[in-house]
Coordinates of C-alpha atoms in Angstrom, one line a residue:
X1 CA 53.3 127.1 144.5
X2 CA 55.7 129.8 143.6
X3 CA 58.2 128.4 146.2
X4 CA 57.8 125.1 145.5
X5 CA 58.7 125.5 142.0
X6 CA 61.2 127.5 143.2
X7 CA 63.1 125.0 145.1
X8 CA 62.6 122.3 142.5
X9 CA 64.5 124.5 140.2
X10 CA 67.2 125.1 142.5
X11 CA 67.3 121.3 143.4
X12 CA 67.6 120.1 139.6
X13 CA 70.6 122.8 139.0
X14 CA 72.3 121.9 142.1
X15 CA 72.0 117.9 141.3
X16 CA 73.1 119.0 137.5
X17 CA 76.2 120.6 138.6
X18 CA 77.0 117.9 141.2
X19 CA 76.8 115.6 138.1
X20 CA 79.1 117.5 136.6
X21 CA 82.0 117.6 138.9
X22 CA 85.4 116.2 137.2
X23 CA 88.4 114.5 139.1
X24 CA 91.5 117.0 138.6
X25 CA 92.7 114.3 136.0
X26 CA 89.7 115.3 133.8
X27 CA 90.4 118.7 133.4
X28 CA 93.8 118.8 133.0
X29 CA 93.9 121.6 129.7
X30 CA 97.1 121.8 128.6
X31 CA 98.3 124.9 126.6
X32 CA 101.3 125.7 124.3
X33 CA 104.3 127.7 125.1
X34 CA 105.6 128.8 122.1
X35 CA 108.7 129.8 122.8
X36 CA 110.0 126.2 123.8
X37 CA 110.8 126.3 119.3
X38 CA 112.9 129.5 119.5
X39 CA 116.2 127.6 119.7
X40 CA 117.2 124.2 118.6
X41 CA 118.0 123.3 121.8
X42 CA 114.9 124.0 123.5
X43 CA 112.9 122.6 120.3
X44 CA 115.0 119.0 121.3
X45 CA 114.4 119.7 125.2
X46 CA 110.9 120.0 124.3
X47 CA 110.4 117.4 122.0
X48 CA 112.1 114.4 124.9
X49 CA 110.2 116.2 127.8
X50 CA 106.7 116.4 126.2
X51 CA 106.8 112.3 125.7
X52 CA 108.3 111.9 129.1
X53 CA 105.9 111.0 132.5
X54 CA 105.8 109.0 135.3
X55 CA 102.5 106.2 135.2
X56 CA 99.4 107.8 134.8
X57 CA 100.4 111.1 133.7
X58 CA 98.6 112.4 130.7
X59 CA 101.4 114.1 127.8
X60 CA 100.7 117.5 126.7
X61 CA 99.5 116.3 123.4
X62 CA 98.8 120.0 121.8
X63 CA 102.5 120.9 122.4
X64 CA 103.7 117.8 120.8
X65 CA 101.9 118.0 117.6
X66 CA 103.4 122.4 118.1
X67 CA 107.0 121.1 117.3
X68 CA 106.0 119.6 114.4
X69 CA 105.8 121.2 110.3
X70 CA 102.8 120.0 108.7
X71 CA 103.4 117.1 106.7
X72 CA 106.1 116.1 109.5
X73 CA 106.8 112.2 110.1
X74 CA 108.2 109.8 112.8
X75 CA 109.7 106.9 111.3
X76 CA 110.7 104.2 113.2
X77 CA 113.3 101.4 112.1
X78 CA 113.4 97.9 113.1
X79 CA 113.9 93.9 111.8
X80 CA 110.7 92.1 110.2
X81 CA 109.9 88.5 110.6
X82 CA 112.3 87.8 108.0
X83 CA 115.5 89.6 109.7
X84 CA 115.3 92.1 107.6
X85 CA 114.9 96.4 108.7
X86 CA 112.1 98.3 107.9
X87 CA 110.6 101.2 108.6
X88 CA 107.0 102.6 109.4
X89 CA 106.1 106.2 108.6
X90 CA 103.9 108.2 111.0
X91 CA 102.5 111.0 111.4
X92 CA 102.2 113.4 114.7
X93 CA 98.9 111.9 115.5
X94 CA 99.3 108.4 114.5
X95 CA 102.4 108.6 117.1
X96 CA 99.8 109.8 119.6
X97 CA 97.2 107.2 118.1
X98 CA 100.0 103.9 118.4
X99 CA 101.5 105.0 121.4
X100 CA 100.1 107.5 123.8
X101 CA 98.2 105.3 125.9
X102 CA 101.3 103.2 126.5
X103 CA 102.9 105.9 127.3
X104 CA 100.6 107.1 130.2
X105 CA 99.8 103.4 131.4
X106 CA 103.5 102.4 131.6
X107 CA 105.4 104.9 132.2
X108 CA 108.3 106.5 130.1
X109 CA 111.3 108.9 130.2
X110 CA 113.5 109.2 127.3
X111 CA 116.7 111.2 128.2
X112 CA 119.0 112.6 125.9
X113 CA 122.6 111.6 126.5
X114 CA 124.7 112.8 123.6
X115 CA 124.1 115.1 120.7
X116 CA 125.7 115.9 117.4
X117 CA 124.6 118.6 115.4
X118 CA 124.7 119.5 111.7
X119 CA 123.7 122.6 110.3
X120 CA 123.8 124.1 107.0
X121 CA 121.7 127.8 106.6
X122 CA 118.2 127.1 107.8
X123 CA 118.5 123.3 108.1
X124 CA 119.6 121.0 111.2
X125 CA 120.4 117.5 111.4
X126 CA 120.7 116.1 114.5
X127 CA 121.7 112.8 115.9
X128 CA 120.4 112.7 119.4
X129 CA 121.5 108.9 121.5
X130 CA 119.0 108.2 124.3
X131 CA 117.8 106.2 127.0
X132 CA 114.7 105.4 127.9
X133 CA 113.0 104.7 131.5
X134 CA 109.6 103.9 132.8
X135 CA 110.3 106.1 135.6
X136 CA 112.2 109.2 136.2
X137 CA 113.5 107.6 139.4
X138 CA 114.9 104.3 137.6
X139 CA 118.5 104.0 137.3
X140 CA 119.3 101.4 134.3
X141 CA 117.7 101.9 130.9
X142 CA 115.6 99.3 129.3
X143 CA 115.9 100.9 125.7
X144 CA 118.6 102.9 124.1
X145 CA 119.0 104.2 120.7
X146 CA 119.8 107.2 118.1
X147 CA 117.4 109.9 117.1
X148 CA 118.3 111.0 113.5
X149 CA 116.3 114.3 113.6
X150 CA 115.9 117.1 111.0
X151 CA 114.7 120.4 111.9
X152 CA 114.0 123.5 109.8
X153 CA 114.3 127.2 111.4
X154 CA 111.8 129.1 108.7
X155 CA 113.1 132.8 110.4
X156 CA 110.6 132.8 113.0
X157 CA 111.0 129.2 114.8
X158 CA 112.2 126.1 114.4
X159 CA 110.2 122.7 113.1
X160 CA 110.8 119.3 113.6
X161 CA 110.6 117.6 109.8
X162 CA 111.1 113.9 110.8
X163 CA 112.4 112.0 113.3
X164 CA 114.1 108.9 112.4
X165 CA 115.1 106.3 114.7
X166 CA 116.4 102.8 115.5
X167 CA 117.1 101.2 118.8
X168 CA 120.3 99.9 120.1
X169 CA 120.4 95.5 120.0
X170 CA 123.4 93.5 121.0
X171 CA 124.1 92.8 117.4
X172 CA 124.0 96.6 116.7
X173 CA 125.4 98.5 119.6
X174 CA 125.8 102.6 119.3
X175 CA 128.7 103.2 118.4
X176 CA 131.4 105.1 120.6
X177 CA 131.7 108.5 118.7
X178 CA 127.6 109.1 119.9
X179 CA 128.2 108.0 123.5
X180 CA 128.5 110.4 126.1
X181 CA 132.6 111.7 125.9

């Protein structure tokens, strides 16, 4: 009897574990490297590569919501109905919330291609012109625009306070002086 309660034991462990295998998508546990905040220009490489993936890859969520000071937003421009620009206000995770799950199922890159800094004691403003891709191996764009973002370094690192942004349209092309030289 011993035995066979033995081997029923082992058996219901042994089907509990199998039942608890995960693909290597599921377990994916991305951490935070801290130190991608000690500059301002690894706090902007950061911020474009932690959005960036081909299809299907999952973003390192936890590292994106890092760059960003408490209270931080992401405010997007764009025309209503009535022609007329707007803006939305966002935070961290109602980016991730509207558009993570594009993200992954699509596909996107967004490359910085020119920069212009601003800086004044412990405050940056950056305007940052991009593309943006669905894959890292396409070769035309099918978005650009301007990033207008403003960082704080509080002594220790530096924080991403907003990001402000509006996308290039034929009516309102970026202009030369934050192209590329």
């Amino acid at each position: 009897m011993k035995i066979l309660l033995t081997l029923l034991t082992s058996l219901l462990f042994i089907l509990n574990l199998n039942g608890q295998d995960k693909t290597k998508d599921d377990v994916i546990e991305f951490t935070i490297d801290s130190s991608a905040v000690n500059t301002l220009n690894s706090t902007l490489k950061n911020l474009y590569a932690v959005i960036s993936g081909e299809k299907g890859e999952k973003r390192n969520w936890k590292q994106f919501k890092y760059l960003f000071k408490p209270d931080a937003k992401l405010i997007p421009s764009g025309k209503n109905k009535a022609n007329l620009y707007q803006v939305r206000y966002m935070s961290p995770e109602d980016y991730i919330n509207n558009s993570g799950t594009w993200l992954e199922e699509n596909g996107f890159f967004e490359k910085e291609i020119s920069r212009r800094v601003n800086t004044f004691g412990p405050i940056a403003q950056v305007f940052s012109t991009y593309e943006s891709y669905y894959s890292e191996k396409d070769t035309e764009p099918f978005m650009r625009g301007i990033n207008s973002i403003q960082l704080l370094n509080d002594g220790k690192r530096w924080w991403v306070i907003n990001i402000y942004w509006a996308q290039e349209t034929e009516n309102n092309p970026i202009p030369k002086a934050y192209l590329p030289d």
